[in-house]
XYZ file of C-alpha atoms in Angstrom:
735
model
C -69.577 -43.100 -43.549
C -69.518 -39.335 -43.185
C -71.193 -37.212 -40.545
C -71.663 -33.450 -40.452
C -71.574 -30.990 -37.608
C -71.483 -27.223 -37.231
C -68.446 -25.919 -35.372
C -67.252 -22.397 -34.652
C -63.855 -20.976 -35.509
C -63.191 -20.578 -31.783
C -63.750 -24.296 -31.114
C -61.621 -25.291 -34.087
C -58.800 -23.139 -32.751
C -59.141 -24.844 -29.360
C -58.832 -28.254 -31.051
C -55.624 -27.103 -32.720
C -54.226 -25.576 -29.531
C -54.812 -28.791 -27.576
C -53.264 -30.971 -30.277
C -56.517 -32.876 -30.815
C -56.642 -31.693 -34.442
C -53.471 -32.318 -36.469
C -52.409 -33.148 -40.019
C -51.979 -36.503 -41.722
C -48.565 -37.068 -43.240
C -50.089 -36.779 -46.712
C -50.818 -33.065 -46.195
C -48.509 -30.429 -47.634
C -47.208 -27.671 -45.362
C -48.623 -24.211 -44.852
C -48.260 -22.297 -48.129
C -50.645 -19.367 -47.990
C -49.369 -15.892 -48.801
C -50.396 -12.652 -47.140
C -53.178 -11.761 -49.590
C -54.973 -15.059 -48.941
C -54.938 -14.476 -45.170
C -56.290 -10.976 -45.683
C -59.066 -12.177 -47.979
C -60.094 -14.931 -45.563
C -60.506 -12.439 -42.718
C -62.455 -10.106 -44.973
C -64.851 -12.901 -45.994
C -65.507 -14.015 -42.414
C -65.885 -10.400 -41.268
C -68.612 -9.901 -43.866
C -70.229 -13.303 -43.228
C -69.462 -14.679 -46.685
C -69.339 -18.464 -47.294
C -65.916 -19.948 -46.654
C -66.138 -23.598 -47.633
C -66.240 -26.619 -45.348
C -63.788 -28.467 -43.120
C -62.988 -32.146 -43.784
C -61.692 -34.253 -40.890
C -60.910 -37.939 -40.385
C -61.451 -39.177 -36.861
C -59.319 -42.215 -36.128
C -57.706 -44.181 -33.334
C -55.221 -45.840 -35.693
C -51.508 -45.193 -35.316
C -51.181 -43.414 -38.642
C -48.314 -40.970 -39.409
C -49.278 -37.402 -38.644
C -47.637 -33.991 -38.363
C -48.290 -30.754 -36.482
C -49.725 -27.670 -38.083
C -47.471 -24.681 -38.675
C -48.352 -23.238 -35.264
C -47.616 -24.283 -31.689
C -49.746 -27.176 -30.435
C -50.095 -29.085 -27.208
C -50.078 -32.854 -26.839
C -53.528 -34.337 -27.019
C -54.537 -36.431 -23.959
C -56.989 -38.368 -26.110
C -56.209 -41.672 -27.760
C -58.081 -40.730 -30.912
C -57.021 -38.003 -33.322
C -58.859 -35.754 -35.706
C -56.756 -35.438 -38.856
C -57.428 -32.373 -40.989
C -57.823 -33.231 -44.676
C -59.252 -29.986 -46.046
C -59.034 -26.575 -44.365
C -55.433 -26.500 -43.152
C -54.564 -23.150 -44.715
C -57.651 -21.427 -43.315
C -57.379 -22.864 -39.803
C -53.637 -22.258 -39.487
C -54.173 -18.611 -40.435
C -57.100 -18.186 -38.052
C -55.298 -19.966 -35.207
C -52.356 -17.591 -35.467
C -54.539 -14.489 -35.546
C -57.028 -15.447 -32.830
C -54.205 -16.484 -30.500
C -52.379 -13.223 -31.110
C -49.412 -14.951 -32.738
C -47.618 -13.699 -35.879
C -48.531 -15.373 -39.148
C -45.651 -17.123 -40.941
C -46.805 -16.947 -44.564
C -45.241 -18.792 -47.460
C -42.040 -17.354 -48.893
C -41.305 -14.928 -46.048
C -38.520 -15.327 -43.534
C -40.314 -13.115 -41.006
C -43.899 -13.287 -39.724
C -46.499 -10.773 -40.862
C -49.225 -8.786 -39.126
C -52.672 -8.180 -40.576
C -54.165 -4.721 -40.045
C -57.824 -3.743 -39.798
C -59.075 -0.448 -41.211
C -61.440 1.108 -38.668
C -62.492 3.651 -41.267
C -63.263 1.368 -44.235
C -66.319 2.320 -46.296
C -69.616 0.523 -45.814
C -70.868 -1.932 -48.392
C -69.134 -4.707 -50.343
C -65.350 -4.608 -50.839
C -63.984 -2.924 -53.942
C -61.105 -4.126 -56.109
C -57.890 -2.760 -54.698
C -54.132 -3.246 -55.151
C -52.381 -6.259 -53.714
C -50.565 -5.976 -50.423
C -47.289 -6.479 -52.256
C -47.708 -3.099 -53.932
C -46.424 -1.472 -50.755
C -44.599 -4.455 -49.328
C -41.010 -3.751 -48.426
C -40.232 -7.308 -47.364
C -38.176 -9.820 -49.272
C -39.657 -11.353 -52.455
C -41.798 -14.459 -52.233
C -40.117 -17.764 -52.967
C -40.963 -19.163 -56.363
C -43.211 -22.184 -56.366
C -43.060 -24.956 -58.900
C -44.916 -23.955 -62.026
C -45.508 -20.329 -61.044
C -44.063 -17.011 -62.061
C -42.945 -14.284 -59.721
C -44.254 -10.772 -60.138
C -42.681 -9.039 -57.171
C -40.806 -6.566 -59.313
C -43.709 -5.910 -61.635
C -45.426 -2.711 -60.594
C -47.380 -2.040 -63.780
C -50.677 -2.033 -61.866
C -49.592 0.093 -58.936
C -52.260 2.799 -58.581
C -51.541 6.477 -58.834
C -52.377 7.239 -55.193
C -49.386 8.774 -53.466
C -49.590 7.142 -50.028
C -50.370 3.623 -48.746
C -53.300 5.073 -46.794
C -54.833 6.316 -50.061
C -54.119 3.088 -51.910
C -55.795 0.902 -49.311
C -58.513 3.190 -47.954
C -61.303 0.968 -49.361
C -59.989 -2.262 -47.833
C -61.021 -3.591 -44.437
C -57.916 -5.778 -43.990
C -54.376 -5.494 -45.314
C -50.897 -6.794 -44.542
C -49.053 -4.513 -42.169
C -46.411 -2.042 -43.268
C -44.720 0.726 -41.324
C -46.462 3.345 -43.465
C -49.918 1.996 -42.624
C -49.103 1.522 -38.936
C -48.371 5.227 -38.753
C -52.043 5.918 -39.493
C -54.303 6.080 -36.427
C -57.192 4.212 -38.090
C -55.211 1.060 -38.924
C -54.876 -1.395 -36.025
C -53.371 -4.854 -35.633
C -55.954 -7.634 -35.844
C -53.994 -9.577 -33.237
C -54.628 -6.682 -30.809
C -58.370 -6.991 -31.382
C -58.258 -10.642 -30.284
C -55.935 -9.953 -27.357
C -56.885 -9.008 -23.807
C -56.395 -5.313 -24.530
C -59.454 -3.162 -23.716
C -61.135 -1.196 -26.499
C -60.033 2.059 -24.889
C -56.381 1.128 -25.430
C -56.908 -0.170 -28.966
C -58.857 2.936 -29.999
C -56.738 5.498 -28.153
C -55.034 6.892 -31.266
C -58.091 6.549 -33.514
C -60.378 8.489 -31.159
C -58.637 11.697 -30.086
C -61.978 12.846 -28.607
C -62.229 9.775 -26.378
C -65.726 8.554 -25.481
C -67.211 11.721 -26.944
C -65.585 11.260 -30.361
C -68.238 11.054 -33.133
C -66.619 7.848 -34.487
C -66.658 6.035 -31.135
C -69.831 4.020 -31.764
C -68.890 3.049 -35.332
C -65.370 1.961 -34.411
C -66.526 0.004 -31.347
C -69.165 -1.855 -33.358
C -66.562 -2.729 -35.972
C -64.252 -4.155 -33.337
C -67.090 -6.384 -32.157
C -67.702 -7.519 -35.756
C -64.063 -8.517 -36.038
C -64.271 -10.457 -32.763
C -67.408 -12.230 -34.010
C -65.111 -14.060 -36.455
C -64.613 -16.387 -33.472
C -68.288 -17.332 -33.734
C -68.252 -17.936 -37.486
C -69.660 -21.435 -38.011
C -68.074 -23.912 -40.398
C -69.669 -27.149 -41.550
C -67.245 -29.899 -40.524
C -67.538 -33.215 -42.355
C -66.106 -36.114 -40.372
C -65.013 -39.333 -42.081
C -65.777 -42.519 -40.212
C -63.003 -43.912 -38.027
C -63.406 -47.365 -39.595
C -61.970 -46.183 -42.903
C -58.549 -47.408 -44.009
C -55.705 -44.919 -44.489
C -55.447 -45.702 -48.206
C -59.161 -44.989 -48.713
C -58.841 -41.693 -46.835
C -55.874 -40.794 -49.052
C -58.015 -41.415 -52.126
C -60.719 -39.116 -50.738
C -58.065 -36.495 -49.998
C -56.804 -36.660 -53.589
C -60.311 -36.443 -55.060
C -61.363 -33.538 -52.832
C -58.234 -31.558 -53.554
C -58.155 -32.338 -57.283
C -61.059 -29.957 -57.800
C -60.084 -26.402 -58.665
C -56.509 -25.336 -57.982
C -56.210 -26.065 -54.277
C -53.250 -28.415 -54.591
C -50.507 -28.848 -57.146
C -50.101 -32.212 -58.821
C -46.988 -32.832 -56.710
C -49.030 -32.399 -53.516
C -51.523 -35.001 -54.700
C -48.668 -37.334 -55.670
C -47.137 -36.851 -52.232
C -50.449 -37.840 -50.641
C -50.544 -41.059 -52.668
C -46.927 -41.912 -51.860
C -47.227 -41.296 -48.121
C -50.460 -43.295 -47.963
C -48.568 -46.489 -48.825
C -45.050 -45.532 -47.654
C -45.590 -44.279 -44.130
C -43.108 -41.771 -42.679
C -41.599 -41.127 -46.111
C -42.337 -37.417 -45.771
C -39.735 -37.205 -43.009
C -37.173 -38.667 -45.413
C -38.068 -36.122 -48.087
C -37.945 -33.247 -45.622
C -34.582 -34.426 -44.284
C -33.169 -34.554 -47.812
C -34.570 -31.101 -48.530
C -32.738 -29.833 -45.434
C -29.517 -31.477 -46.648
C -29.844 -29.778 -50.040
C -30.643 -26.480 -48.365
C -27.426 -26.794 -46.370
C -25.642 -26.930 -49.719
C -27.317 -23.687 -50.829
C -30.070 -25.286 -52.925
C -33.638 -24.657 -51.783
C -35.767 -27.419 -53.316
C -39.519 -27.675 -52.966
C -40.757 -31.052 -51.695
C -42.577 -31.290 -55.023
C -39.255 -31.252 -56.891
C -37.896 -34.028 -54.678
C -41.055 -36.095 -55.217
C -40.810 -35.517 -58.974
C -37.172 -36.651 -58.973
C -38.245 -39.826 -57.149
C -40.928 -40.462 -59.766
C -38.409 -39.889 -62.570
C -36.023 -42.507 -61.200
C -38.883 -44.897 -60.493
C -40.620 -44.616 -63.877
C -38.258 -42.919 -66.347
C -40.735 -40.078 -66.921
C -41.812 -37.013 -64.944
C -45.607 -37.125 -64.889
C -47.394 -38.011 -61.666
C -50.218 -39.970 -63.317
C -48.382 -43.273 -62.698
C -47.765 -42.659 -58.983
C -50.842 -44.670 -58.006
C -49.294 -47.792 -59.554
C -45.976 -47.585 -57.689
C -45.552 -50.031 -54.837
C -43.930 -49.169 -51.537
C -41.031 -51.540 -52.326
C -40.407 -49.794 -55.636
C -40.410 -46.363 -53.997
C -38.155 -47.444 -51.140
C -35.685 -49.162 -53.470
C -35.350 -46.209 -55.829
C -35.040 -43.548 -53.102
C -31.273 -44.057 -52.402
C -30.572 -43.845 -56.139
C -32.591 -40.631 -56.349
C -30.679 -39.049 -53.480
C -27.262 -40.064 -54.798
C -27.886 -38.712 -58.293
C -29.445 -35.455 -57.125
C -26.451 -34.887 -54.838
C -24.145 -35.560 -57.804
C -26.080 -32.932 -59.763
C -25.508 -30.427 -56.948
C -21.797 -31.320 -56.920
C -21.694 -30.797 -60.666
C -23.400 -27.426 -60.418
C -20.983 -26.345 -57.692
C -18.088 -27.314 -59.984
C -19.524 -24.757 -62.448
C -19.756 -22.246 -59.571
C -23.529 -22.525 -59.555
C -23.851 -22.688 -55.777
C -27.517 -21.832 -55.244
C -30.958 -22.171 -56.816
C -30.841 -18.386 -57.342
C -28.566 -19.141 -60.315
C -31.024 -21.583 -61.908
C -33.884 -20.648 -64.201
C -35.639 -23.886 -63.194
C -35.010 -26.612 -60.601
C -35.926 -29.119 -63.325
C -32.350 -28.662 -64.547
C -31.234 -30.506 -61.403
C -33.495 -33.461 -62.242
C -32.217 -33.615 -65.826
C -28.575 -33.543 -64.689
C -29.226 -36.164 -62.004
C -30.835 -38.478 -64.557
C -27.954 -37.899 -66.975
C -25.498 -39.077 -64.322
C -27.473 -42.301 -63.828
C -26.781 -43.265 -67.460
C -23.388 -41.519 -67.821
C -21.589 -42.079 -64.484
C -18.257 -40.734 -65.800
C -17.700 -37.564 -67.808
C -14.916 -37.371 -70.370
C -13.273 -34.090 -71.350
C -15.320 -33.317 -74.478
C -18.489 -34.775 -72.985
C -18.078 -32.647 -69.865
C -17.532 -29.511 -71.947
C -20.630 -30.213 -74.058
C -22.769 -30.982 -70.998
C -21.660 -27.666 -69.499
C -22.653 -25.965 -72.744
C -26.078 -27.654 -72.740
C -26.700 -26.692 -69.130
C -25.727 -23.030 -69.579
C -27.736 -22.557 -72.768
C -30.715 -24.379 -71.214
C -30.437 -22.163 -68.162
C -30.113 -18.931 -70.109
C -32.798 -19.787 -72.670
C -35.360 -20.791 -70.029
C -35.517 -24.315 -71.467
C -38.212 -25.554 -69.081
C -40.446 -22.493 -69.356
C -41.062 -22.745 -73.102
C -44.167 -24.935 -73.050
C -45.291 -27.882 -70.960
C -42.536 -28.429 -68.400
C -43.290 -32.141 -68.122
C -43.282 -32.624 -71.904
C -39.910 -30.879 -72.237
C -38.367 -32.818 -69.350
C -39.707 -36.143 -70.621
C -38.175 -35.449 -74.029
C -34.770 -34.890 -72.402
C -35.174 -38.000 -70.239
C -35.978 -40.136 -73.294
C -32.800 -38.986 -75.056
C -30.704 -39.687 -71.959
C -32.280 -43.114 -71.412
C -31.507 -43.997 -75.034
C -27.824 -43.381 -74.334
C -27.646 -40.108 -76.242
C -25.080 -37.493 -75.199
C -24.946 -33.732 -74.685
C -24.687 -33.103 -78.428
C -28.142 -34.630 -78.908
C -29.528 -32.632 -75.986
C -28.081 -29.471 -77.528
C -29.609 -30.321 -80.910
C -32.993 -30.824 -79.253
C -32.626 -27.531 -77.380
C -31.750 -25.707 -80.601
C -34.885 -27.053 -82.273
C -36.875 -25.709 -79.345
C -35.378 -22.206 -79.142
C -34.359 -21.729 -82.779
C -30.900 -20.338 -82.069
C -28.529 -21.008 -79.198
C -26.134 -18.070 -79.539
C -27.193 -14.679 -78.220
C -27.427 -11.427 -80.124
C -28.016 -7.897 -78.874
C -31.667 -8.253 -79.912
C -32.152 -10.986 -77.282
C -31.434 -8.384 -74.598
C -33.981 -5.836 -75.857
C -36.700 -5.486 -73.222
C -35.374 -8.403 -71.149
C -36.345 -7.823 -67.527
C -34.365 -8.956 -64.458
C -36.843 -11.858 -64.254
C -35.390 -13.244 -67.494
C -33.526 -16.578 -67.294
C -30.610 -14.796 -68.956
C -29.801 -12.913 -65.740
C -28.225 -15.775 -63.712
C -25.963 -16.732 -66.607
C -24.887 -13.116 -67.099
C -23.948 -13.052 -63.423
C -21.947 -16.278 -63.839
C -20.186 -14.874 -66.908
C -19.362 -11.543 -65.258
C -18.058 -13.238 -62.136
C -16.000 -15.639 -64.262
C -14.535 -12.636 -66.048
C -13.467 -11.081 -62.742
C -16.010 -8.237 -62.724
C -15.942 -6.002 -59.653
C -18.625 -4.617 -57.426
C -18.140 -1.015 -58.581
C -19.221 0.348 -55.215
C -16.870 -1.605 -52.957
C -14.153 -2.584 -55.428
C -14.480 -6.278 -54.512
C -15.091 -9.316 -56.682
C -18.750 -10.123 -57.301
C -20.239 -12.559 -54.825
C -23.560 -14.318 -54.406
C -26.491 -13.062 -52.359
C -27.437 -14.850 -49.159
C -27.965 -18.583 -49.476
C -31.571 -19.605 -49.849
C -32.619 -16.697 -52.048
C -35.091 -17.718 -54.722
C -33.433 -15.479 -57.303
C -30.696 -12.915 -57.764
C -31.522 -9.570 -56.227
C -28.072 -8.037 -55.788
C -28.380 -5.546 -58.642
C -29.058 -1.859 -59.231
C -30.055 0.171 -62.268
C -27.147 1.895 -64.000
C -29.562 4.695 -64.949
C -32.241 5.012 -62.248
C -35.782 5.429 -63.569
C -36.055 8.862 -62.013
C -33.127 10.060 -64.120
C -34.850 8.888 -67.306
C -38.165 10.651 -66.649
C -37.618 13.128 -69.482
C -35.963 10.672 -71.902
C -38.079 9.168 -74.678
C -37.563 5.453 -74.137
C -39.924 2.554 -73.586
C -40.652 1.701 -69.968
C -39.384 -1.864 -70.368
C -36.099 -0.494 -71.755
C -35.515 1.432 -68.541
C -35.845 -1.780 -66.563
C -34.075 -4.236 -68.838
C -31.020 -6.299 -67.977
C -28.721 -4.072 -70.035
C -29.457 -1.278 -67.542
C -28.435 -3.160 -64.415
C -25.128 -3.703 -62.671
C -24.391 -6.268 -59.958
C -23.350 -5.052 -56.522
C -22.776 -7.363 -53.578
C -24.600 -5.433 -50.845
C -28.156 -4.341 -51.562
C -30.711 -2.384 -49.602
C -34.197 -3.826 -49.532
C -36.482 -2.059 -51.950
C -33.721 0.188 -53.325
C -32.739 -0.097 -56.982
C -30.621 2.996 -57.512
C -27.020 3.898 -56.714
C -27.657 7.442 -57.848
C -27.496 9.350 -61.137
C -25.507 7.344 -63.670
C -23.064 10.122 -64.561
C -22.194 10.695 -60.894
C -21.635 7.180 -59.600
C -19.827 6.007 -62.732
C -17.400 8.953 -62.578
C -16.560 8.058 -59.000
C -16.180 4.346 -59.777
C -14.035 5.014 -62.857
C -11.709 7.177 -60.812
C -11.395 4.489 -58.125
C -11.130 1.330 -60.235
C -10.214 2.364 -63.763
C -11.010 1.397 -67.307
C -10.495 -2.352 -66.885
C -13.160 -2.562 -64.174
C -15.687 -1.016 -66.581
C -14.689 -3.314 -69.431
C -15.077 -6.453 -67.300
C -18.576 -5.239 -66.368
C -19.372 -4.711 -70.080
C -19.780 -0.977 -69.459
C -18.632 1.776 -71.852
C -15.373 3.484 -70.880
C -16.524 6.776 -72.404
C -18.110 8.496 -69.397
C -20.076 10.861 -71.649
C -22.321 7.908 -72.511
C -23.653 7.931 -68.939
C -25.589 11.165 -69.449
C -29.378 10.667 -69.687
C -29.569 11.994 -73.230
C -27.169 9.211 -74.304
C -29.183 6.383 -72.730
C -29.933 4.712 -76.055
C -26.249 4.770 -77.006
C -25.501 3.150 -73.659
C -28.150 0.452 -74.220
C -26.836 -0.409 -77.686
C -23.296 -0.780 -76.334
C -24.261 -2.810 -73.279
C -26.612 -5.169 -75.106
C -23.926 -6.083 -77.608
C -21.229 -6.395 -74.952
C -23.394 -8.680 -72.795
C -24.387 -10.849 -75.774
C -20.721 -11.270 -76.726
C -19.860 -12.094 -73.119
C -22.584 -14.753 -72.895
C -21.471 -16.474 -76.098
C -17.794 -16.514 -75.197
C -18.540 -17.750 -71.677
C -20.859 -20.560 -72.769
C -19.070 -21.625 -75.943
C -15.511 -21.435 -74.601
C -13.762 -24.818 -74.960
C -12.967 -24.670 -71.224
C -12.239 -21.996 -68.620
C -10.000 -19.252 -69.998
C -9.907 -20.878 -73.439
C -7.585 -23.735 -72.411
C -6.694 -26.228 -75.145
C -5.197 -29.691 -74.803
C -2.050 -28.462 -76.524
C -1.656 -25.651 -73.991
C -1.995 -28.113 -71.103
C 0.680 -30.386 -72.583
C 2.954 -27.380 -73.113
C 2.656 -26.393 -69.441
C 3.732 -29.870 -68.383
C 6.741 -29.786 -70.719
C 8.103 -26.289 -70.154
C 8.991 -26.564 -66.456
C 8.351 -24.325 -63.455
C 8.648 -20.560 -63.852
C 7.374 -17.304 -62.404
C 3.913 -18.159 -63.723
C 3.941 -21.966 -63.484
C 4.219 -24.292 -60.477
C 4.002 -28.095 -60.082
C 2.832 -29.950 -56.976
C 2.752 -33.711 -56.612
C -0.192 -33.683 -54.219
C -2.644 -31.370 -52.454
C -4.102 -33.691 -49.777
C -2.235 -34.999 -46.730
C -2.649 -38.484 -45.263
C -5.455 -37.253 -42.972
C -7.528 -35.975 -45.882
C -6.738 -32.258 -45.352
C -5.555 -29.787 -47.980
C -1.860 -28.959 -47.622
C -1.115 -25.358 -46.620
C 1.257 -24.688 -49.489
C -1.640 -24.765 -51.975
C -3.030 -21.465 -50.652
C 0.476 -19.934 -50.497
C 1.090 -20.738 -54.168
C -2.294 -19.354 -55.229
C -1.857 -16.188 -53.133
C 1.612 -15.611 -54.595
C 0.165 -15.698 -58.122
C -2.667 -13.349 -57.085
C -0.147 -10.901 -55.630
C 2.197 -11.017 -58.616
C 1.192 -11.532 -62.240
C -1.058 -14.558 -62.089
C -0.087 -18.077 -63.027
C -0.952 -21.768 -63.202
C -0.623 -24.442 -60.522
C -0.654 -28.051 -61.736
C -1.400 -30.638 -59.016
C -0.468 -34.233 -59.776
C 2.781 -33.277 -61.521
C 6.234 -33.805 -59.986
C 8.990 -31.154 -60.090
C 10.592 -32.786 -63.153
C 7.303 -32.760 -65.098
C 6.388 -36.406 -64.483
C 2.618 -36.785 -64.372
C 1.473 -38.815 -61.360
C -2.167 -37.686 -61.306
C -4.443 -36.889 -58.402
C -6.093 -40.293 -58.031
C -4.096 -40.896 -54.810
C -5.181 -37.472 -53.547
C -8.808 -38.326 -54.239
C -8.439 -41.640 -52.424
C -7.364 -39.856 -49.232
C -10.736 -38.100 -48.961
C -13.656 -39.490 -46.993
C -15.842 -38.988 -50.044
C -13.422 -40.192 -52.686
C -14.868 -38.690 -55.877
C -13.334 -36.255 -58.391
C -16.185 -33.779 -57.858
C -15.651 -33.775 -54.091
C -11.882 -33.379 -54.544
C -12.459 -30.254 -56.611
C -14.944 -28.947 -54.040
C -12.563 -29.602 -51.110
C -9.767 -27.647 -52.798
C -12.087 -24.735 -53.676
C -13.546 -24.615 -50.160
C -10.049 -24.582 -48.665
C -8.966 -21.703 -50.898
C -12.125 -19.728 -50.124
C -11.453 -20.120 -46.401
C -7.716 -19.428 -46.490
C -7.524 -16.543 -48.997
C -11.121 -15.272 -48.909
C -14.146 -15.588 -51.176
C -13.530 -12.190 -52.752
C -10.388 -13.479 -54.487
C -12.027 -16.593 -55.925
C -13.302 -14.637 -58.939
C -9.652 -14.687 -60.063
C -9.153 -18.422 -59.386
C -10.382 -21.422 -61.390
C -10.013 -25.015 -60.185
C -10.722 -27.830 -62.641
C -9.734 -31.445 -63.342
C -8.123 -32.277 -66.683
C -7.159 -35.508 -68.412
C -3.689 -35.788 -69.923
C -1.883 -38.964 -70.988
C -4.690 -41.044 -69.420
C -4.070 -39.384 -66.052
C -6.186 -36.814 -64.217
C -4.475 -33.698 -62.892
C -5.849 -30.667 -61.060
C -5.474 -27.349 -62.818
C -5.573 -24.130 -60.788
C -5.595 -21.044 -63.019
C -4.995 -17.758 -61.231
C -5.369 -14.218 -62.591
C -3.490 -11.260 -61.212
C -5.571 -10.122 -58.233
C -7.336 -6.787 -58.028
C -6.344 -6.384 -54.383
C -3.781 -7.826 -51.964
C -4.378 -11.455 -51.019
C -3.370 -12.635 -47.544
C -3.311 -16.267 -46.441
C -5.113 -16.958 -43.169
C -3.491 -19.816 -41.296
C -3.690 -21.356 -37.814
C -4.793 -18.989 -35.028
C -6.035 -16.585 -37.738
C -2.496 -15.439 -38.488
C -2.127 -13.866 -41.923
C 0.855 -13.990 -44.267
C 1.611 -12.243 -47.548
C 3.234 -14.154 -50.436
C 4.601 -13.155 -53.822
C 6.071 -15.078 -56.734
C 9.835 -14.645 -57.270
C 11.345 -16.620 -60.162
C 9.929 -20.148 -59.750
C 9.240 -19.945 -56.005
C 6.819 -18.239 -53.641
C 8.328 -15.909 -51.053
C 6.867 -14.350 -47.896
C 6.993 -10.598 -47.238
C 6.456 -8.979 -43.849
C 6.051 -5.518 -42.339
C 7.181 -2.555 -44.413
C 8.178 -4.813 -47.306
C 4.493 -5.587 -47.858
C 3.591 -1.888 -47.891
C 6.427 -1.044 -50.269
C 5.542 -3.934 -52.558
C 1.857 -3.023 -52.760
C 2.690 0.636 -53.414
C 5.027 -0.309 -56.261
C 2.507 -2.829 -57.631
C -0.177 -0.176 -58.019
């Protein structure tokens, strides 16, 4: 049922180019990173074994997909579907056709360089390409750890040329391209003549002593085209399900595929075209700022189908079961994203594990409504789980299944918190928890959330902290308070120089740069510009003498304690800004004032947010802060926001909160939202919207129709517009 044939790389590339060789739906996408591409070329260049190719030849109308490279449309009725060898052939197709290689986790394609002057003999162990890589960090894959910021094994050589002199192939960087003996592999396989390729490397032209050696090496690279693979071809009479079983067995050996990839193969073998549904949902989540691996989506489907997270039962799930549970999976995952956004967790960069999304989604299935205390405790469980790295403390599946069992039994957040405490030993943070904690620590996203909630400023630009670009795998908008170079003569541990206590968040970052400058210089400038309060909200000492290198340990002790206190108060607070039920009732009773405003509704009959909401919020920002209660009439009568919610297309409390926040972000600007909190509160069996506004750090203008801006202040119990010189005079006096 299986035949074998020898086939060259060149012919395999032709099959891909013509579209005659494609992928079955069960295959994962292209996931290789730069080092794997480099190593493949090196092996073929040296004639080392490189495995076999497994293909299924069929004329059946089975679901298939293109490889991650341009392909034509095959004129043949039959197809060859690639079961094993996708990563190798995609890489080789790109290189031999002179096209850039789009490796996993990079937003831009890479080039592979060939070292004309590499030493003879077998390759020697050398640093990874990422040691000199100045591109963005690789995306985190399920079940793996990133090490992009870990340079413990960077060699002592001073230049990239020295670091990589013993390698034949390496990922391109500008530093290496500046060397005459490093050339693009894609150029070797192009139509360029050797004289053009070798022009820089051979200053002596044809008479250069290296001419023969370099020319022979170019021919060896080109002979990669003639490298012969053994291609095993499965018989066309086989059924798709049997081929899927072979695929799973072949790829279960070693570490070629993750368990989620094998589960995906089993699911798509009986539920044809389901991959398109999963990919479409992934795109929808990505549009919300959450980048989810297909494996996470498949695991969520398995959780809702079986009540547990392991893939071992996937083979027993029928197509009907999978199809029926898919809408439920989508709806609950989207609720989890709504919930996270309500906590201002707007991207996967603020999550220590995407498994938190699955746990929250499953919780919603069994607890479709959240009461006040339950919501507060669930928030507490999520934040402590996030900060403590709940799903990285042992077998991820075992931990998740334990949470799922509690949820399925009807247990609440208190039980989840108790289970978490048994796992980690202590929920609350102390200064000792920050000792040696690197920016890879799960504590970092929660510190960012806490600092932003507190109104911390970017101490370079004087603006409220904001998130990095959507789609980032993790937070990277930070700099060292004390750069490593400034601590060269200070006796501290290396991990202390790079710990979280020594970083500060800044909105705009430069790739590869981790220093603002000497601590004593940049802090003096920032303190002069933004004052003592800006340092306190960033948990920084206000004594500028502490920012001298000799006082680094004093600085660390202060910052560790300040950050630990911040984390505890942020996570354990009864609700944003310490609001109690008694305080909420008092606001409803006391009547409108300079710092308190009532509005009956926020949504018009067409489902749009009413303009006066942004005017009220801006007036509080520009004056002394205040509270806006929506769902309360002028006389203090509570009418609730249920009618408001009903006017929305998606009539849910979570969406109502999101619509109001999005409107405020658009009309007054994202920078001011660090001073604004929007939440829903229950009072007298009614739900009202609470908008808490701090005094702004800078002037807030409302952008209306035609991009016209207006400036509002609070006067007595009303908001009032200022124009022209009055605005200038007011802002001058306010400072």
